[in-house]
Coordinates of C-alpha atoms and ligand atoms in Angstrom, one line a residue:
M1082 CA 22.0 8.0 105.3
S1083 CA 19.7 7.4 102.5
A1084 CA 15.9 6.5 103.3
L1085 CA 16.2 3.1 101.2
K1086 CA 19.7 2.6 103.6
Q1087 CA 17.5 3.4 106.7
R1088 CA 14.5 1.6 105.8
I1089 CA 16.4 -1.7 105.1
D1090 CA 18.3 -1.3 108.0
S1091 CA 15.3 -1.1 110.3
L1092 CA 13.9 -4.2 108.6
L1093 CA 16.9 -6.3 109.0
V1094 CA 16.5 -5.7 113.0
E1095 CA 12.4 -6.7 112.8
P1096 CA 11.5 -7.0 116.4
G1097 CA 8.6 -9.0 115.5
C1098 CA 11.0 -11.4 113.7
A1099 CA 11.5 -14.8 115.9
T1100 CA 14.9 -15.1 114.3
N1101 CA 15.6 -11.6 115.5
Q1102 CA 14.5 -12.5 118.9
A1103 CA 16.3 -15.6 119.2
K1104 CA 19.8 -13.6 118.8
S1105 CA 21.9 -12.1 121.2
D1106 CA 21.5 -8.0 121.6
K1107 CA 25.4 -7.9 119.7
A1108 CA 24.1 -9.9 117.0
R1109 CA 20.5 -8.2 116.7
K1110 CA 22.3 -4.9 116.0
E1111 CA 24.4 -6.6 113.3
G1112 CA 21.0 -7.4 111.8
C1113 CA 20.7 -10.5 109.0
K1114 CA 23.3 -9.0 106.7
K1115 CA 24.4 -12.5 105.3
P1116 CA 26.4 -12.3 102.1
L1117 CA 25.3 -14.3 99.5
T1118 CA 27.8 -17.4 98.4
P1119 CA 29.2 -16.7 95.0
G1120 CA 27.8 -18.6 92.7
A1121 CA 25.0 -19.9 94.4
A1122 CA 21.5 -19.3 93.0
A1123 CA 20.5 -16.2 95.2
G1124 CA 16.9 -17.1 94.9
G1125 CA 15.6 -13.9 93.3
C1126 CA 16.3 -10.4 93.9
A1127 CA 14.5 -7.8 96.2
F1128 CA 12.6 -6.4 93.6
D1129 CA 11.3 -10.0 92.6
G1130 CA 10.6 -10.3 96.2
A1131 CA 8.3 -6.7 96.5
K1132 CA 6.7 -8.0 93.1
I1133 CA 5.7 -11.6 94.6
A1134 CA 4.1 -9.9 97.5
L1135 CA 2.2 -7.1 95.9
Q1136 CA 1.8 -8.6 92.2
P1137 CA -2.0 -10.1 93.6
V1138 CA -3.5 -7.1 94.1
V1139 CA -5.2 -7.6 91.0
D1140 CA -6.9 -4.6 90.2
V1141 CA -3.9 -2.6 90.3
A1142 CA -1.8 -1.7 87.3
H1143 CA 1.7 -3.1 88.4
L1144 CA 4.6 -0.8 86.5
V1145 CA 8.1 -2.0 86.2
H1146 CA 10.5 1.1 85.9
G1147 CA 13.2 -0.6 84.4
P1148 CA 14.7 -2.3 81.6
I1149 CA 12.4 -5.0 80.2
A1150 CA 14.2 -8.1 81.4
C1151 CA 13.4 -7.1 85.0
E1152 CA 9.6 -7.5 83.8
G1153 CA 10.0 -10.8 81.9
N1154 CA 12.0 -12.3 85.1
S1155 CA 9.2 -11.6 87.4
W1156 CA 5.9 -11.7 85.5
D1157 CA 3.5 -14.3 86.8
S1158 CA 6.6 -16.2 88.5
R1159 CA 3.1 -17.7 90.9
H1160 CA 0.0 -18.8 89.5
V1161 CA -1.5 -16.3 91.8
Y1162 CA -5.6 -16.0 90.9
S1163 CA -8.1 -13.7 90.6
S1164 CA -12.0 -13.8 90.9
G1165 CA -12.2 -10.9 88.2
P1166 CA -10.2 -7.9 87.5
Q1167 CA -7.6 -9.1 85.2
T1168 CA -5.7 -5.7 85.1
Y1169 CA -2.7 -7.5 87.3
R1170 CA -2.0 -9.9 84.6
T1171 CA -0.7 -7.3 81.9
G1172 CA 2.9 -6.7 82.3
F1173 CA 3.4 -3.0 82.3
T1174 CA 7.0 -2.0 81.8
T1175 CA 8.5 1.3 81.2
D1176 CA 11.1 -0.7 79.3
M1177 CA 14.6 1.3 79.9
A1178 CA 17.4 1.4 77.5
E1179 CA 20.7 3.1 76.8
F1180 CA 19.4 6.7 76.2
D1181 CA 17.3 6.6 79.5
V1182 CA 20.6 5.7 81.5
I1183 CA 22.2 8.8 79.5
Y1184 CA 19.2 11.4 79.8
G1185 CA 17.5 9.8 83.0
G1186 CA 14.2 7.7 83.0
E1187 CA 12.2 10.0 84.9
K1188 CA 10.0 11.4 82.0
R1189 CA 9.6 8.2 80.4
L1190 CA 8.3 6.7 83.7
Y1191 CA 5.8 9.8 84.1
R1192 CA 4.6 9.3 80.2
A1193 CA 4.1 5.7 80.9
I1194 CA 1.9 6.4 84.0
K1195 CA 0.0 8.7 82.0
E1196 CA -0.7 5.8 79.3
I1197 CA -1.8 3.5 81.6
I1198 CA -4.3 6.0 83.3
D1199 CA -5.8 6.9 80.0
K1200 CA -6.0 3.3 78.3
V1201 CA -6.7 1.2 81.7
N1202 CA -7.8 3.5 84.2
P1203 CA -6.7 1.3 87.1
P1204 CA -7.8 2.6 90.9
A1205 CA -3.8 2.7 91.8
I1206 CA -0.4 2.1 90.2
F1207 CA 2.0 0.4 91.7
V1208 CA 5.5 1.7 90.6
Y1209 CA 8.6 -0.7 91.2
Q1210 CA 11.9 0.6 91.3
T1211 CA 14.6 -1.5 90.0
C1212 CA 18.5 -1.6 89.8
L1213 CA 19.2 0.6 86.6
P1214 CA 16.9 3.8 87.7
A1215 CA 17.9 3.5 91.5
M1216 CA 21.7 3.9 90.3
I1217 CA 21.3 6.6 87.9
G1218 CA 18.9 8.3 90.5
D1219 CA 15.9 8.7 89.3
D1220 CA 13.3 10.3 91.8
V1221 CA 10.7 7.5 91.3
E1222 CA 9.0 8.9 94.5
G1223 CA 8.9 12.3 93.1
V1224 CA 7.7 11.4 89.7
C1225 CA 4.8 9.0 91.7
K1226 CA 3.9 12.0 93.8
A1227 CA 3.5 14.6 91.0
A1228 CA 1.5 12.0 89.2
S1229 CA -0.6 11.4 91.7
A1230 CA -1.4 15.0 92.0
K1231 CA -1.7 15.5 88.5
F1232 CA -3.9 12.5 87.4
G1233 CA -6.0 12.0 90.8
T1234 CA -5.1 8.4 90.7
P1235 CA -2.9 6.9 93.5
V1236 CA 1.0 6.2 92.4
I1237 CA 2.4 4.2 94.8
P1238 CA 6.5 3.9 94.5
V1239 CA 7.7 0.7 95.4
N1240 CA 11.7 1.3 96.7
A1241 CA 13.2 -2.1 96.5
P1242 CA 15.7 -2.3 93.7
G1243 CA 17.0 -5.6 93.1
F1244 CA 20.7 -4.9 94.6
A1245 CA 19.1 -3.9 98.1
G1246 CA 18.9 -7.7 98.9
S1247 CA 17.1 -10.8 99.0
K1248 CA 13.7 -11.4 97.6
N1249 CA 12.7 -12.0 101.4
L1250 CA 13.8 -8.3 102.1
G1251 CA 11.9 -7.5 99.4
N1252 CA 8.6 -8.8 100.3
K1253 CA 8.9 -6.6 103.4
L1254 CA 10.0 -3.7 101.3
G1255 CA 6.7 -4.3 99.4
G1256 CA 4.8 -4.4 102.8
E1257 CA 6.2 -1.2 104.1
A1258 CA 4.9 0.4 100.6
L1259 CA 1.6 -0.8 101.3
L1260 CA 1.8 0.7 105.1
D1261 CA 3.5 3.9 103.7
H1262 CA 0.9 4.8 101.1
V1263 CA -2.0 2.7 101.0
V1264 CA -3.5 1.3 104.3
G1265 CA -5.6 3.5 106.3
T1266 CA -6.2 5.8 103.0
L1267 CA -9.6 5.2 102.5
E1268 CA -12.8 3.9 104.9
P1269 CA -14.5 0.7 104.3
E1270 CA -17.9 1.1 103.1
Y1271 CA -19.2 -0.4 106.8
T1272 CA -17.5 -2.8 109.3
T1273 CA -18.7 -5.6 111.3
D1274 CA -17.2 -7.3 114.7
C1275 CA -16.1 -10.0 112.8
D1276 CA -13.3 -8.4 110.2
I1277 CA -10.6 -9.7 109.6
N1278 CA -7.2 -9.7 107.6
L1279 CA -5.1 -12.3 106.2
I1280 CA -1.5 -11.6 105.8
G1281 CA 0.6 -13.4 103.7
E1282 CA -2.0 -15.0 101.9
Y1283 CA -1.6 -14.9 98.3
N1284 CA -4.1 -16.9 96.9
V1285 CA -1.6 -19.1 94.8
V1286 CA -3.6 -21.7 92.4
G1287 CA -6.9 -20.2 94.3
E1288 CA -5.9 -21.3 97.9
F1289 CA -7.7 -18.6 99.4
W1290 CA -11.1 -19.5 97.9
Q1291 CA -10.7 -23.1 99.7
V1292 CA -10.6 -21.1 103.3
K1293 CA -12.8 -18.3 102.6
P1294 CA -16.0 -20.2 102.5
L1295 CA -15.1 -21.6 105.9
F1296 CA -15.0 -18.0 107.3
D1297 CA -18.1 -17.0 105.3
A1298 CA -19.9 -19.8 107.0
L1299 CA -19.1 -18.2 110.6
G1300 CA -19.8 -14.7 109.5
I1301 CA -16.5 -13.6 109.5
R1302 CA -15.4 -11.1 106.7
V1303 CA -12.5 -11.2 104.9
L1304 CA -11.4 -7.6 104.8
A1305 CA -8.3 -7.5 103.0
T1306 CA -5.9 -10.2 102.3
F1307 CA -2.3 -9.2 101.8
C1308 CA -2.7 -9.7 99.3
G1309 CA -4.1 -12.7 97.4
D1310 CA -7.1 -11.6 95.2
A1311 CA -7.0 -8.4 97.0
R1312 CA -8.6 -5.1 95.8
Y1313 CA -6.8 -1.8 96.2
R1314 CA -9.7 -0.3 97.9
D1315 CA -10.0 -3.3 100.8
I1316 CA -6.2 -3.1 101.7
A1317 CA -6.5 0.8 101.7
G1318 CA -9.4 0.2 104.3
S1319 CA -7.7 -3.0 106.1
H1320 CA -6.8 -0.9 109.2
R1321 CA -10.2 -1.2 110.6
A1322 CA -10.2 -5.0 110.9
K1323 CA -10.8 -6.4 114.4
A1324 CA -8.1 -9.3 114.2
A1325 CA -5.2 -10.9 111.7
I1326 CA -3.7 -13.9 110.8
M1327 CA -0.4 -13.9 109.8
L1328 CA 0.2 -17.0 107.3
C1329 CA 4.0 -16.5 106.4
S1330 CA 5.9 -15.4 109.4
Q1331 CA 9.1 -14.6 107.0
A1332 CA 7.5 -12.5 104.4
L1333 CA 5.1 -9.8 106.1
I1334 CA 6.1 -10.2 109.6
N1335 CA 6.4 -6.0 109.4
I1336 CA 2.9 -5.5 108.2
A1337 CA 1.3 -7.5 111.2
R1338 CA 3.5 -6.1 113.9
K1339 CA 3.0 -2.2 112.8
M1340 CA -0.9 -3.0 112.0
D1341 CA -0.9 -3.9 115.7
E1342 CA 1.2 -1.1 116.8
R1343 CA -0.7 1.8 114.7
Y1344 CA -4.3 0.4 114.6
D1345 CA -4.6 -2.1 117.4
I1346 CA -5.0 -5.0 115.4
P1347 CA -4.1 -8.1 117.7
F1348 CA -2.6 -11.2 115.1
F1349 CA -1.6 -14.7 115.5
E1350 CA 0.7 -16.9 113.4
G1351 CA -1.5 -19.9 111.5
S1352 CA -1.5 -22.3 109.3
F1353 CA -4.0 -23.3 106.5
Y1354 CA -2.2 -26.3 105.5
G1355 CA -3.5 -29.6 107.4
I1356 CA -6.5 -30.6 109.0
A1357 CA -5.6 -29.8 112.8
D1358 CA -3.7 -26.2 111.6
M1359 CA -6.9 -25.2 109.8
S1360 CA -9.0 -26.3 113.0
D1361 CA -6.6 -24.7 115.1
C1362 CA -6.6 -21.2 113.1
L1363 CA -10.6 -21.0 113.4
R1364 CA -10.5 -21.7 117.2
R1365 CA -8.0 -19.0 117.4
I1366 CA -9.7 -16.3 115.4
T1367 CA -12.7 -16.8 116.8
R1368 CA -11.9 -16.6 120.4
L1369 CA -9.4 -13.5 119.3
L1370 CA -12.6 -11.9 117.7
V1371 CA -15.2 -12.5 121.1
E1372 CA -12.4 -10.7 122.9
R1373 CA -12.7 -7.9 120.4
G1374 CA -16.4 -7.5 120.6
A1375 CA -17.9 -10.5 118.1
P1376 CA -20.8 -12.7 119.3
A1377 CA -20.0 -14.8 122.2
D1378 CA -21.3 -17.7 120.6
L1379 CA -19.1 -17.7 117.9
P1380 CA -16.7 -20.2 119.2
E1381 CA -19.4 -22.7 119.8
R1382 CA -20.3 -22.4 115.6
A1383 CA -16.8 -22.5 114.7
E1384 CA -16.5 -26.0 117.1
A1385 CA -19.7 -27.0 114.9
L1386 CA -18.4 -26.2 111.6
I1387 CA -15.0 -27.8 112.7
A1388 CA -16.7 -31.1 113.3
R1389 CA -18.6 -31.1 110.3
E1390 CA -15.8 -30.4 107.8
E1391 CA -13.1 -32.7 109.8
A1392 CA -15.5 -35.8 109.1
R1393 CA -16.1 -34.8 105.8
A1394 CA -11.9 -34.4 105.3
W1395 CA -11.1 -37.9 107.3
A1396 CA -13.7 -39.7 104.9
R1397 CA -12.1 -38.1 101.7
L1398 CA -8.8 -39.4 103.4
E1399 CA -9.9 -42.5 104.5
K1400 CA -9.2 -44.4 100.6
Y1401 CA -5.5 -43.2 100.8
R1402 CA -4.6 -44.3 104.1
A1403 CA -4.2 -47.8 103.7
R1404 CA -1.7 -46.8 100.3
L1405 CA 0.1 -44.2 102.0
A1406 CA 0.5 -45.2 105.5
G1407 CA 4.4 -45.9 106.3
K1408 CA 5.4 -44.3 102.9
R1409 CA 8.6 -42.4 103.8
V1410 CA 8.5 -38.6 102.6
L1411 CA 11.5 -36.4 102.2
L1412 CA 10.1 -32.8 102.4
F1413 CA 12.4 -30.0 101.1
T1414 CA 10.5 -26.7 101.5
G1415 CA 10.7 -24.1 104.4
G1416 CA 9.1 -21.6 106.5
V1417 CA 5.7 -22.3 107.8
K1418 CA 5.3 -25.6 105.5
S1419 CA 8.3 -27.2 107.3
W1420 CA 5.8 -28.1 110.1
S1421 CA 2.3 -27.5 108.7
V1422 CA 2.9 -30.0 105.7
V1423 CA 4.5 -32.5 108.3
S1424 CA 1.4 -32.8 110.6
A1425 CA -0.7 -32.8 107.5
L1426 CA 1.0 -36.1 106.3
Q1427 CA 1.6 -37.2 109.5
E1428 CA -2.4 -37.5 109.6
V1429 CA -2.5 -40.1 106.9
G1430 CA 0.1 -42.1 108.6
M1431 CA 3.1 -41.1 106.1
E1432 CA 6.7 -41.3 107.7
I1433 CA 8.6 -38.3 107.7
V1434 CA 12.5 -39.0 107.1
G1435 CA 13.8 -35.1 106.6
T1436 CA 12.4 -31.8 106.8
S1437 CA 14.7 -28.7 105.5
M1438 CA 14.4 -25.7 108.0
R1439 CA 15.6 -23.1 105.3
K1440 CA 14.0 -19.9 105.8
S1441 CA 12.8 -21.1 109.0
T1442 CA 12.5 -19.5 112.1
Q1443 CA 12.8 -20.4 115.9
G1444 CA 9.0 -20.8 116.0
D1445 CA 8.8 -23.0 113.1
R1446 CA 11.7 -25.3 114.4
A1447 CA 10.0 -25.4 117.8
K1448 CA 6.7 -26.4 115.8
V1449 CA 8.5 -29.3 114.0
V1450 CA 10.0 -30.7 117.4
E1451 CA 6.4 -30.2 118.9
I1452 CA 4.8 -32.5 115.9
M1453 CA 7.7 -34.8 115.5
G1454 CA 8.9 -35.1 119.3
T1455 CA 12.3 -34.8 118.1
D1456 CA 14.6 -32.7 116.1
A1457 CA 16.3 -35.3 114.5
H1458 CA 14.5 -35.0 111.0
M1459 CA 15.1 -31.4 111.1
F1460 CA 18.1 -30.3 108.2
D1461 CA 19.6 -27.3 107.1
E1462 CA 21.2 -27.6 104.4
L1463 CA 20.5 -30.4 101.6
P1464 CA 23.3 -30.1 99.0
P1465 CA 21.9 -31.7 95.4
R1466 CA 24.8 -34.5 95.6
E1467 CA 23.6 -35.3 99.2
M1468 CA 19.8 -35.2 98.5
Y1469 CA 20.3 -37.6 95.4
R1470 CA 22.6 -40.1 97.4
M1471 CA 19.4 -40.4 100.1
L1472 CA 16.8 -40.7 97.1
K1473 CA 19.3 -43.1 95.2
E1474 CA 19.6 -45.3 98.1
S1475 CA 15.7 -45.4 98.4
Q1476 CA 15.9 -43.3 102.0
A1477 CA 12.6 -42.0 100.9
D1478 CA 9.9 -43.1 98.7
V1479 CA 8.5 -39.6 97.4
M1480 CA 10.0 -36.0 97.9
L1481 CA 8.0 -33.0 98.1
S1482 CA 10.0 -29.6 97.1
G1483 CA 10.0 -26.8 94.9
G1484 CA 10.7 -27.1 91.2
R1485 CA 14.4 -26.3 91.2
S1486 CA 14.9 -29.9 93.4
Q1487 CA 12.6 -32.1 90.9
F1488 CA 15.5 -32.9 88.5
V1489 CA 17.5 -34.5 91.4
A1490 CA 14.6 -36.4 92.3
L1491 CA 13.6 -37.4 88.7
K1492 CA 17.4 -38.5 87.7
A1493 CA 17.4 -40.7 91.2
K1494 CA 13.7 -41.8 89.7
T1495 CA 12.1 -40.9 92.8
P1496 CA 8.3 -39.7 92.5
W1497 CA 8.4 -36.1 93.4
V1498 CA 5.4 -33.5 93.9
E1499 CA 5.7 -29.7 93.5
I1500 CA 4.8 -28.4 96.8
N1501 CA 6.2 -24.3 96.6
Q1502 CA 5.1 -21.5 94.7
E1503 CA 4.7 -22.9 91.3
R1504 CA 2.2 -25.5 92.0
H1505 CA -0.7 -26.1 90.1
H1506 CA -3.0 -27.8 92.7
A1507 CA -4.2 -25.6 95.8
Y1508 CA -3.3 -27.3 99.2
A1509 CA -5.2 -25.5 101.8
G1510 CA -8.0 -26.0 104.2
Y1511 CA -9.7 -29.1 104.6
D1512 CA -10.4 -29.6 100.8
G1513 CA -6.3 -29.0 100.4
V1514 CA -5.4 -31.7 102.1
A1515 CA -7.5 -34.2 100.2
N1516 CA -5.9 -32.6 97.3
L1517 CA -2.4 -32.9 98.6
V1518 CA -2.9 -36.3 99.3
A1519 CA -4.3 -36.8 96.3
E1520 CA -1.2 -36.0 94.6
I1521 CA 1.3 -37.9 96.5
D1522 CA -0.7 -41.1 96.0
K1523 CA -0.7 -40.2 92.1
A1524 CA 3.0 -39.7 92.1
L1525 CA 3.7 -42.9 94.2
Y1526 CA 1.4 -45.2 92.1
N1527 CA 2.4 -43.6 88.9
P1528 CA 3.2 -46.6 86.5
I1529 CA 6.3 -44.8 84.8
W1530 CA 8.4 -45.3 87.9
S1531 CA 8.4 -49.0 87.5
Q1532 CA 9.2 -48.8 84.0
V1533 CA 12.2 -46.1 84.2
R1534 CA 13.7 -48.4 87.2
Q1535 CA 14.0 -51.4 84.9
P1536 CA 17.4 -51.4 82.8
A1537 CA 17.5 -50.2 79.2
P1538 CA 17.5 -52.6 76.7
W1539 CA 20.9 -52.1 75.8
E1540 CA 22.0 -52.3 79.4
L1541 CA 20.8 -55.9 79.0
A1542 CA 23.0 -56.5 76.0
E1543 CA 26.1 -58.6 76.8
G1544 CA 29.2 -57.1 77.3
W1545 CA 27.6 -53.6 77.7
G1546 CA 29.3 -51.1 79.7
E1547 CA 32.6 -53.3 80.2
Ligands
LIG2569 S1 18.6 -7.7 90.3 FE1 18.3 -5.3 89.5 S2 18.4 -5.9 87.1 FE2 18.2 -7.9 88.1 S3 16.1 -8.1 87.9 FE3 16.5 -7.5 90.1 S4 16.1 -5.1 89.4 FE4 16.3 -6.2 87.5

């Protein structure tokens, strides 16, 4: 059995995954090999998933070994920000073509690595395997090993060719590359009893910067993020953290669980979306750190910070409360957002008419029931035709979803707010709740809706449509 096949099989039965835990022994052994529906949008390949998980490491050169379209497809698919280095923004690719299929692409890959080191000299290079070199049998791991030895720069193979599976599987394969080749390879310059890792935080539109000041205020150091605004050195030394918060159980649960096993770094799943969830995160991490040797007054200081920040957030939300209370929201997202955004919206009195449970775990489902008091508003699938009918019949005043569903809302002449990875506004932490509510308010009260809902002039003409 190939190493990749073994790796995939182990990820498909990941014991830390809540979906797996809820299965019978027989179903668990079978793994998650749900075939994709022909004709349905698969939502990105495994390579794409690995790139999404790792590209936020900002000082690293991300080299895609494959045809240029693979890199073109995946470059900048998310608005992840850097506070310094911009190396991650350059699209490096070996641009494989017909001759490479015949003669092999290993030499081309080696030359590309050398050229990057000569011209950019990054602290490390991540080399992404794609379908084509995997099918012709290029030994990417061997080339990376030889280049690392020759040039003295870590060259990390990321073995997640597109055909291996879904985007989600690719996220985890990207995580495995970090566990195999990066985590634990360097020591941090110093350590403290308040060092933590954030796992599954990608700094999309700068969301990490909305929560970092809160940790700073408490003297908690974020040793490494996986991988928003991350530096190679930080991830290499992340094994010295005292505790971790996992922010997206679907993507990088394998990192959280294996770092707990290997380096004794306990973790819990939290969310930075919504006032209550942000406060809950701060309370849990401070308690966990005290158990691990942090100063005993940390929870007390956290309570003072929470009281101050909550008061400030509520004051910002107050002006929207009267405008948004009772407005009905259809939430079409998934994973952790299926419950964390629900609680955020309920905080301003909005009514949730439906929340999708795509990509959500059993834990996510339980949290929705806990927050909403019922499972009546959860749905697994909502085909575009059904979504259109709901919106057309005015069963919701506004829809929050990813970009792919926006045209259904626009066709139904319903306000829509981007909530997924293509968003342009940061929604994390106490300030993020106010941003989200402000965006919903802007969408709902945009005068365009009253205009587009008017009949067109020709529709008013006598005999139109007969
Ligand atoms: S499926 Fe394969 S060829 Fe297509 S983008 Fe993904 S890695 Fe590239």
